[in-house]
PDB file of C-alpha atoms in Angstrom:
ATOM      1  CA  MET A   1     -24.636  19.554  50.481  1.00  0.00           C
ATOM      2  CA  GLN A   2     -26.973  22.323  51.567  1.00  0.00           C
ATOM      3  CA  GLY A   3     -29.639  21.426  49.018  1.00  0.00           C
ATOM      4  CA  PHE A   4     -30.562  22.993  45.704  1.00  0.00           C
ATOM      5  CA  ARG A   5     -33.973  24.227  44.579  1.00  0.00           C
ATOM      6  CA  LEU A   6     -34.941  24.242  40.902  1.00  0.00           C
ATOM      7  CA  GLY A   7     -37.981  26.214  39.796  1.00  0.00           C
ATOM      8  CA  VAL A   8     -39.382  25.161  36.412  1.00  0.00           C
ATOM      9  CA  TYR A   9     -41.528  27.718  34.614  1.00  0.00           C
ATOM     10  CA  VAL A  10     -44.667  26.432  32.888  1.00  0.00           C
ATOM     11  CA  PHE A  11     -46.819  28.388  30.462  1.00  0.00           C
ATOM     12  CA  LYS A  12     -49.371  27.812  27.720  1.00  0.00           C
ATOM     13  CA  ASP A  13     -47.968  25.494  25.027  1.00  0.00           C
ATOM     14  CA  ALA A  14     -44.690  24.812  26.814  1.00  0.00           C
ATOM     15  CA  GLU A  15     -43.006  21.715  25.333  1.00  0.00           C
ATOM     16  CA  VAL A  16     -43.680  18.762  27.659  1.00  0.00           C
ATOM     17  CA  VAL A  17     -40.274  17.052  27.438  1.00  0.00           C
ATOM     18  CA  ASP A  18     -38.501  20.393  27.851  1.00  0.00           C
ATOM     19  CA  TYR A  19     -39.814  20.844  31.383  1.00  0.00           C
ATOM     20  CA  ALA A  20     -40.497  17.212  32.323  1.00  0.00           C
ATOM     21  CA  ALA A  21     -36.956  15.954  31.582  1.00  0.00           C
ATOM     22  CA  PRO A  22     -35.056  18.227  34.010  1.00  0.00           C
ATOM     23  CA  TYR A  23     -37.886  17.814  36.506  1.00  0.00           C
ATOM     24  CA  GLY A  24     -37.479  14.038  36.197  1.00  0.00           C
ATOM     25  CA  VAL A  25     -33.718  14.212  36.729  1.00  0.00           C
ATOM     26  CA  PHE A  26     -34.210  16.118  39.970  1.00  0.00           C
ATOM     27  CA  SER A  27     -37.060  13.829  40.998  1.00  0.00           C
ATOM     28  CA  VAL A  28     -34.768  10.788  40.805  1.00  0.00           C
ATOM     29  CA  ALA A  29     -31.787  12.628  42.312  1.00  0.00           C
ATOM     30  CA  LYS A  30     -33.975  13.572  45.283  1.00  0.00           C
ATOM     31  CA  ARG A  31     -34.094   9.868  46.182  1.00  0.00           C
ATOM     32  CA  PHE A  32     -30.379  10.089  46.925  1.00  0.00           C
ATOM     33  CA  ASP A  33     -30.445  13.512  48.551  1.00  0.00           C
ATOM     34  CA  PRO A  34     -33.762  14.702  50.019  1.00  0.00           C
ATOM     35  CA  GLU A  35     -32.310  18.220  50.259  1.00  0.00           C
ATOM     36  CA  LEU A  36     -32.834  18.593  46.510  1.00  0.00           C
ATOM     37  CA  ASP A  37     -36.116  20.145  45.470  1.00  0.00           C
ATOM     38  CA  VAL A  38     -37.901  20.846  42.177  1.00  0.00           C
ATOM     39  CA  PHE A  39     -41.225  22.563  41.590  1.00  0.00           C
ATOM     40  CA  LEU A  40     -43.360  24.288  38.961  1.00  0.00           C
ATOM     41  CA  VAL A  41     -43.738  28.063  38.777  1.00  0.00           C
ATOM     42  CA  ALA A  42     -46.389  29.847  36.699  1.00  0.00           C
ATOM     43  CA  GLU A  43     -47.551  33.401  36.266  1.00  0.00           C
ATOM     44  CA  SER A  44     -50.620  32.664  38.391  1.00  0.00           C
ATOM     45  CA  MET A  45     -51.987  29.779  40.435  1.00  0.00           C
ATOM     46  CA  ARG A  46     -54.161  28.421  37.646  1.00  0.00           C
ATOM     47  CA  PRO A  47     -53.988  25.170  35.656  1.00  0.00           C
ATOM     48  CA  VAL A  48     -51.578  25.556  32.729  1.00  0.00           C
ATOM     49  CA  GLN A  49     -52.253  23.769  29.447  1.00  0.00           C
ATOM     50  CA  THR A  50     -48.899  22.873  27.952  1.00  0.00           C
ATOM     51  CA  GLN A  51     -48.109  21.247  24.589  1.00  0.00           C
ATOM     52  CA  ALA A  52     -50.573  18.647  23.228  1.00  0.00           C
ATOM     53  CA  GLY A  53     -53.116  19.514  25.924  1.00  0.00           C
ATOM     54  CA  LEU A  54     -51.206  18.224  28.957  1.00  0.00           C
ATOM     55  CA  THR A  55     -52.441  20.387  31.837  1.00  0.00           C
ATOM     56  CA  VAL A  56     -50.389  20.872  35.004  1.00  0.00           C
ATOM     57  CA  LEU A  57     -50.897  22.657  38.308  1.00  0.00           C
ATOM     58  CA  PRO A  58     -48.101  25.011  39.383  1.00  0.00           C
ATOM     59  CA  ASN A  59     -46.717  24.857  42.905  1.00  0.00           C
ATOM     60  CA  TYR A  60     -46.050  28.599  43.012  1.00  0.00           C
ATOM     61  CA  SER A  61     -46.983  31.777  41.188  1.00  0.00           C
ATOM     62  CA  PHE A  62     -44.817  34.827  40.547  1.00  0.00           C
ATOM     63  CA  ALA A  63     -46.457  36.517  43.513  1.00  0.00           C
ATOM     64  CA  ASP A  64     -45.240  33.766  45.854  1.00  0.00           C
ATOM     65  CA  THR A  65     -41.588  34.570  45.068  1.00  0.00           C
ATOM     66  CA  PRO A  66     -40.320  31.097  46.033  1.00  0.00           C
ATOM     67  CA  ALA A  67     -36.662  30.809  46.980  1.00  0.00           C
ATOM     68  CA  MET A  68     -34.685  28.906  44.360  1.00  0.00           C
ATOM     69  CA  ASP A  69     -31.147  28.338  43.175  1.00  0.00           C
ATOM     70  CA  ALA A  70     -32.044  28.006  39.485  1.00  0.00           C
ATOM     71  CA  PHE A  71     -34.959  29.072  37.294  1.00  0.00           C
ATOM     72  CA  LEU A  72     -35.611  27.075  34.121  1.00  0.00           C
ATOM     73  CA  ILE A  73     -37.612  28.153  31.075  1.00  0.00           C
ATOM     74  CA  PRO A  74     -38.628  25.359  28.674  1.00  0.00           C
ATOM     75  CA  GLY A  75     -39.292  25.853  24.984  1.00  0.00           C
ATOM     76  CA  GLY A  76     -42.382  25.130  22.920  1.00  0.00           C
ATOM     77  CA  PHE A  77     -44.785  27.085  20.737  1.00  0.00           C
ATOM     78  CA  GLY A  78     -45.642  29.261  23.710  1.00  0.00           C
ATOM     79  CA  THR A  79     -42.218  30.886  23.802  1.00  0.00           C
ATOM     80  CA  ARG A  80     -43.323  33.082  20.916  1.00  0.00           C
ATOM     81  CA  GLN A  81     -45.753  34.782  23.305  1.00  0.00           C
ATOM     82  CA  GLU A  82     -43.494  34.560  26.355  1.00  0.00           C
ATOM     83  CA  MET A  83     -40.810  36.593  24.585  1.00  0.00           C
ATOM     84  CA  ASN A  84     -43.147  39.566  24.992  1.00  0.00           C
ATOM     85  CA  ASN A  85     -44.493  38.698  28.445  1.00  0.00           C
ATOM     86  CA  GLY A  86     -43.589  41.734  30.527  1.00  0.00           C
ATOM     87  CA  ASN A  87     -44.622  40.024  33.765  1.00  0.00           C
ATOM     88  CA  LEU A  88     -42.166  37.189  33.066  1.00  0.00           C
ATOM     89  CA  HIS A  89     -39.398  39.629  32.194  1.00  0.00           C
ATOM     90  CA  ARG A  90     -39.960  41.574  35.414  1.00  0.00           C
ATOM     91  CA  TYR A  91     -40.005  38.351  37.423  1.00  0.00           C
ATOM     92  CA  ILE A  92     -36.700  37.207  35.910  1.00  0.00           C
ATOM     93  CA  SER A  93     -35.167  40.628  36.580  1.00  0.00           C
ATOM     94  CA  SER A  94     -36.255  40.397  40.221  1.00  0.00           C
ATOM     95  CA  LEU A  95     -34.466  37.112  40.856  1.00  0.00           C
ATOM     96  CA  PRO A  96     -31.299  37.367  42.958  1.00  0.00           C
ATOM     97  CA  LYS A  97     -27.992  37.308  41.076  1.00  0.00           C
ATOM     98  CA  SER A  98     -27.180  34.029  42.821  1.00  0.00           C
ATOM     99  CA  CYS A  99     -30.072  32.327  41.011  1.00  0.00           C
ATOM    100  CA  LEU A 100     -28.998  30.566  37.810  1.00  0.00           C
ATOM    101  CA  LEU A 101     -31.049  31.417  34.733  1.00  0.00           C
ATOM    102  CA  THR A 102     -31.450  28.287  32.644  1.00  0.00           C
ATOM    103  CA  SER A 103     -33.432  27.139  29.635  1.00  0.00           C
ATOM    104  CA  VAL A 104     -34.140  24.238  27.326  1.00  0.00           C
ATOM    105  CA  CYS A 105     -34.630  24.588  23.578  1.00  0.00           C
ATOM    106  CA  THR A 106     -36.411  27.811  22.529  1.00  0.00           C
ATOM    107  CA  GLY A 107     -36.610  28.941  26.148  1.00  0.00           C
ATOM    108  CA  SER A 108     -33.364  30.807  25.496  1.00  0.00           C
ATOM    109  CA  TRP A 109     -35.309  33.161  23.203  1.00  0.00           C
ATOM    110  CA  ILE A 110     -36.751  34.841  26.315  1.00  0.00           C
ATOM    111  CA  TYR A 111     -33.314  35.605  27.737  1.00  0.00           C
ATOM    112  CA  ALA A 112     -32.244  36.739  24.254  1.00  0.00           C
ATOM    113  CA  ARG A 113     -35.169  39.147  23.968  1.00  0.00           C
ATOM    114  CA  MET A 114     -34.300  40.579  27.384  1.00  0.00           C
ATOM    115  CA  GLY A 115     -30.718  41.202  26.278  1.00  0.00           C
ATOM    116  CA  LEU A 116     -29.321  38.829  28.880  1.00  0.00           C
ATOM    117  CA  LEU A 117     -27.367  36.800  26.315  1.00  0.00           C
ATOM    118  CA  ASP A 118     -25.497  39.776  24.843  1.00  0.00           C
ATOM    119  CA  GLY A 119     -21.777  39.057  25.025  1.00  0.00           C
ATOM    120  CA  LEU A 120     -22.400  35.481  26.151  1.00  0.00           C
ATOM    121  CA  ALA A 121     -22.720  32.111  24.435  1.00  0.00           C
ATOM    122  CA  ALA A 122     -25.997  30.187  24.227  1.00  0.00           C
ATOM    123  CA  THR A 123     -27.647  27.407  22.277  1.00  0.00           C
ATOM    124  CA  ASN A 124     -31.059  26.396  20.994  1.00  0.00           C
ATOM    125  CA  ARG A 125     -32.747  23.633  19.024  1.00  0.00           C
ATOM    126  CA  LYS A 126     -30.875  22.827  15.831  1.00  0.00           C
ATOM    127  CA  GLU A 127     -33.307  20.435  14.131  1.00  0.00           C
ATOM    128  CA  PRO A 128     -36.330  22.191  12.551  1.00  0.00           C
ATOM    129  CA  ASP A 129     -39.841  20.828  12.320  1.00  0.00           C
ATOM    130  CA  ARG A 130     -41.546  20.831   8.919  1.00  0.00           C
ATOM    131  CA  ILE A 131     -42.799  24.396   9.154  1.00  0.00           C
ATOM    132  CA  GLU A 132     -39.481  25.725  10.424  1.00  0.00           C
ATOM    133  CA  ALA A 133     -37.683  23.923   7.596  1.00  0.00           C
ATOM    134  CA  SER A 134     -39.934  25.529   4.977  1.00  0.00           C
ATOM    135  CA  HIS A 135     -39.909  29.062   3.608  1.00  0.00           C
ATOM    136  CA  LEU A 136     -42.495  29.920   6.286  1.00  0.00           C
ATOM    137  CA  GLY A 137     -40.164  29.416   9.213  1.00  0.00           C
ATOM    138  CA  LYS A 138     -36.625  29.439  10.533  1.00  0.00           C
ATOM    139  CA  THR A 139     -34.489  26.960  12.447  1.00  0.00           C
ATOM    140  CA  PRO A 140     -34.724  27.919  16.152  1.00  0.00           C
ATOM    141  CA  ILE A 141     -30.966  28.288  16.595  1.00  0.00           C
ATOM    142  CA  ASP A 142     -30.869  30.647  13.604  1.00  0.00           C
ATOM    143  CA  ARG A 143     -33.692  32.665  15.099  1.00  0.00           C
ATOM    144  CA  LEU A 144     -31.717  32.893  18.337  1.00  0.00           C
ATOM    145  CA  ALA A 145     -28.905  34.537  16.368  1.00  0.00           C
ATOM    146  CA  GLU A 146     -31.444  36.929  14.876  1.00  0.00           C
ATOM    147  CA  ILE A 147     -33.010  37.862  18.233  1.00  0.00           C
ATOM    148  CA  ALA A 148     -29.641  38.307  19.944  1.00  0.00           C
ATOM    149  CA  PRO A 149     -27.014  39.302  17.372  1.00  0.00           C
ATOM    150  CA  ALA A 150     -24.566  40.052  20.208  1.00  0.00           C
ATOM    151  CA  CYS A 151     -24.825  36.448  21.437  1.00  0.00           C
ATOM    152  CA  GLN A 152     -22.232  33.856  20.464  1.00  0.00           C
ATOM    153  CA  VAL A 153     -24.383  30.994  19.202  1.00  0.00           C
ATOM    154  CA  SER A 154     -23.066  27.531  20.073  1.00  0.00           C
ATOM    155  CA  HIS A 155     -24.094  24.114  18.762  1.00  0.00           C
ATOM    156  CA  ALA A 156     -23.169  22.335  21.997  1.00  0.00           C
ATOM    157  CA  ARG A 157     -25.735  20.225  23.814  1.00  0.00           C
ATOM    158  CA  VAL A 158     -25.387  22.461  26.883  1.00  0.00           C
ATOM    159  CA  VAL A 159     -23.803  25.904  27.134  1.00  0.00           C
ATOM    160  CA  ASP A 160     -22.647  27.100  30.546  1.00  0.00           C
ATOM    161  CA  ALA A 161     -22.006  30.842  30.427  1.00  0.00           C
ATOM    162  CA  GLY A 162     -21.823  31.344  34.174  1.00  0.00           C
ATOM    163  CA  ARG A 163     -25.186  32.475  35.460  1.00  0.00           C
ATOM    164  CA  LEU A 164     -26.842  31.606  32.118  1.00  0.00           C
ATOM    165  CA  VAL A 165     -27.114  27.904  31.241  1.00  0.00           C
ATOM    166  CA  THR A 166     -28.888  26.904  28.030  1.00  0.00           C
ATOM    167  CA  GLY A 167     -29.744  23.524  26.496  1.00  0.00           C
ATOM    168  CA  GLY A 168     -30.118  22.678  22.811  1.00  0.00           C
ATOM    169  CA  GLY A 169     -32.901  20.458  21.529  1.00  0.00           C
ATOM    170  CA  ILE A 170     -36.062  19.176  23.161  1.00  0.00           C
ATOM    171  CA  ALA A 171     -34.468  16.169  24.869  1.00  0.00           C
ATOM    172  CA  SER A 172     -31.472  18.196  26.066  1.00  0.00           C
ATOM    173  CA  GLY A 173     -33.472  18.899  29.208  1.00  0.00           C
ATOM    174  CA  MET A 174     -31.975  15.661  30.514  1.00  0.00           C
ATOM    175  CA  GLU A 175     -28.455  17.020  30.138  1.00  0.00           C
ATOM    176  CA  VAL A 176     -29.471  20.399  31.562  1.00  0.00           C
ATOM    177  CA  GLY A 177     -30.834  18.586  34.604  1.00  0.00           C
ATOM    178  CA  PHE A 178     -27.624  16.616  35.061  1.00  0.00           C
ATOM    179  CA  HIS A 179     -25.523  19.743  34.573  1.00  0.00           C
ATOM    180  CA  LEU A 180     -27.514  21.624  37.180  1.00  0.00           C
ATOM    181  CA  LEU A 181     -26.665  18.850  39.631  1.00  0.00           C
ATOM    182  CA  ARG A 182     -23.035  19.442  38.675  1.00  0.00           C
ATOM    183  CA  ARG A 183     -23.431  23.189  39.254  1.00  0.00           C
ATOM    184  CA  ALA A 184     -25.034  22.409  42.608  1.00  0.00           C
ATOM    185  CA  GLY A 185     -21.803  20.688  43.653  1.00  0.00           C
ATOM    186  CA  TYR A 186     -22.630  17.025  43.130  1.00  0.00           C
ATOM    187  CA  ASP A 187     -19.782  14.897  41.796  1.00  0.00           C
ATOM    188  CA  GLU A 188     -19.754  12.656  38.724  1.00  0.00           C
ATOM    189  CA  GLU A 189     -20.270   9.541  40.818  1.00  0.00           C
ATOM    190  CA  PHE A 190     -23.543  10.949  42.116  1.00  0.00           C
ATOM    191  CA  ILE A 191     -24.700  12.067  38.659  1.00  0.00           C
ATOM    192  CA  CYS A 192     -23.750   8.758  37.040  1.00  0.00           C
ATOM    193  CA  GLU A 193     -25.751   6.923  39.681  1.00  0.00           C
ATOM    194  CA  VAL A 194     -28.802   9.060  38.924  1.00  0.00           C
ATOM    195  CA  ALA A 195     -28.333   8.336  35.202  1.00  0.00           C
ATOM    196  CA  ARG A 196     -28.007   4.615  35.941  1.00  0.00           C
ATOM    197  CA  VAL A 197     -31.254   4.480  37.877  1.00  0.00           C
ATOM    198  CA  MET A 198     -32.932   6.305  34.992  1.00  0.00           C
ATOM    199  CA  GLU A 199     -31.424   3.724  32.567  1.00  0.00           C
ATOM    200  CA  TYR A 200     -29.816   6.635  30.780  1.00  0.00           C
ATOM    201  CA  THR A 201     -26.151   5.686  31.211  1.00  0.00           C
ATOM    202  CA  LYS A 202     -25.285   5.245  27.505  1.00  0.00           C
ATOM    203  CA  ALA A 203     -26.933   8.523  26.505  1.00  0.00           C
ATOM    204  CA  TYR A 204     -25.355  10.321  29.454  1.00  0.00           C
ATOM    205  CA  GLN A 205     -21.924   9.097  28.428  1.00  0.00           C
ATOM    206  CA  GLN A 206     -22.566  10.286  24.879  1.00  0.00           C
ATOM    207  CA  TYR A 207     -23.404  13.836  25.965  1.00  0.00           C
ATOM    208  CA  GLN A 208     -21.422  14.046  29.204  1.00  0.00           C
ATOM    209  CA  HIS A 209     -18.716  16.271  27.736  1.00  0.00           C
ATOM    210  CA  ASP A 210     -20.824  18.074  25.114  1.00  0.00           C
ATOM    211  CA  ILE A 211     -20.750  21.220  27.239  1.00  0.00           C
ATOM    212  CA  ASP A 212     -19.505  24.582  26.044  1.00  0.00           C
ATOM    213  CA  TYR A 213     -18.093  26.471  29.030  1.00  0.00           C
ATOM    214  CA  PHE A 214     -18.097  30.160  28.140  1.00  0.00           C
ATOM    215  CA  ARG A 215     -16.540  32.756  30.411  1.00  0.00           C
ATOM    216  CA  PRO A 216     -16.418  36.280  28.886  1.00  0.00           C
ATOM    217  CA  ALA A 217     -13.152  37.286  30.574  1.00  0.00           C
ATOM    218  CA  LEU A 218     -11.403  34.097  29.462  1.00  0.00           C
ATOM    219  CA  ASN A 219     -12.717  34.410  25.925  1.00  0.00           C
ATOM    220  CA  ARG A 220     -11.519  38.013  25.656  1.00  0.00           C
ATOM    221  CA  ALA A 221      -8.104  36.978  26.929  1.00  0.00           C
ATOM    222  CA  SER A 222      -7.779  34.234  24.308  1.00  0.00           C
ATOM    223  CA  ALA A 223      -9.025  36.421  21.435  1.00  0.00           C
TER     224      ALA A 223
END
């Protein structure tokens, strides 16, 4: 392995589990392969107050342009503002094509707003909170379909559409983390060992194959 670097974007009111779960997967995996790396990226080098007041310090800002193999956007209340964050959109557009664009939960709304999910499949959180379930809101996965009508909405735990990899609900960040190890070239034995150390084996086995692999060319051929 030549290593794999995951940059996790943090912003005001980002959902804690969304970014902490994939970060935790890579943190444990790094014990087995020190070439793995994971770090926080923010718009600027200032403390970031995420959901419920948990404040974190980013390792890099946009201006630092850290090298990475995958960029992950978590969900949370803050995604409603991030959808219109021009600086974030420009940063994403500047990333090399070799960098995977990934998300957890409502993080996929950002890629949807940018038009990056058009013609691809993606997922989002399927279980609404009380406001979203009322007449005042909308289930996040339904809003994804509204933001990106040209996107094929999937209910899978993880959707791998090539460069774009999206995770469903809040806790799906675990599965996104494991899948990114898979995309980095690590085999199932390695991933299962990481899950074992995390005492996550039963849950991993439950979701291990809940992955929707979407390839536009293949889907057109089968249509």
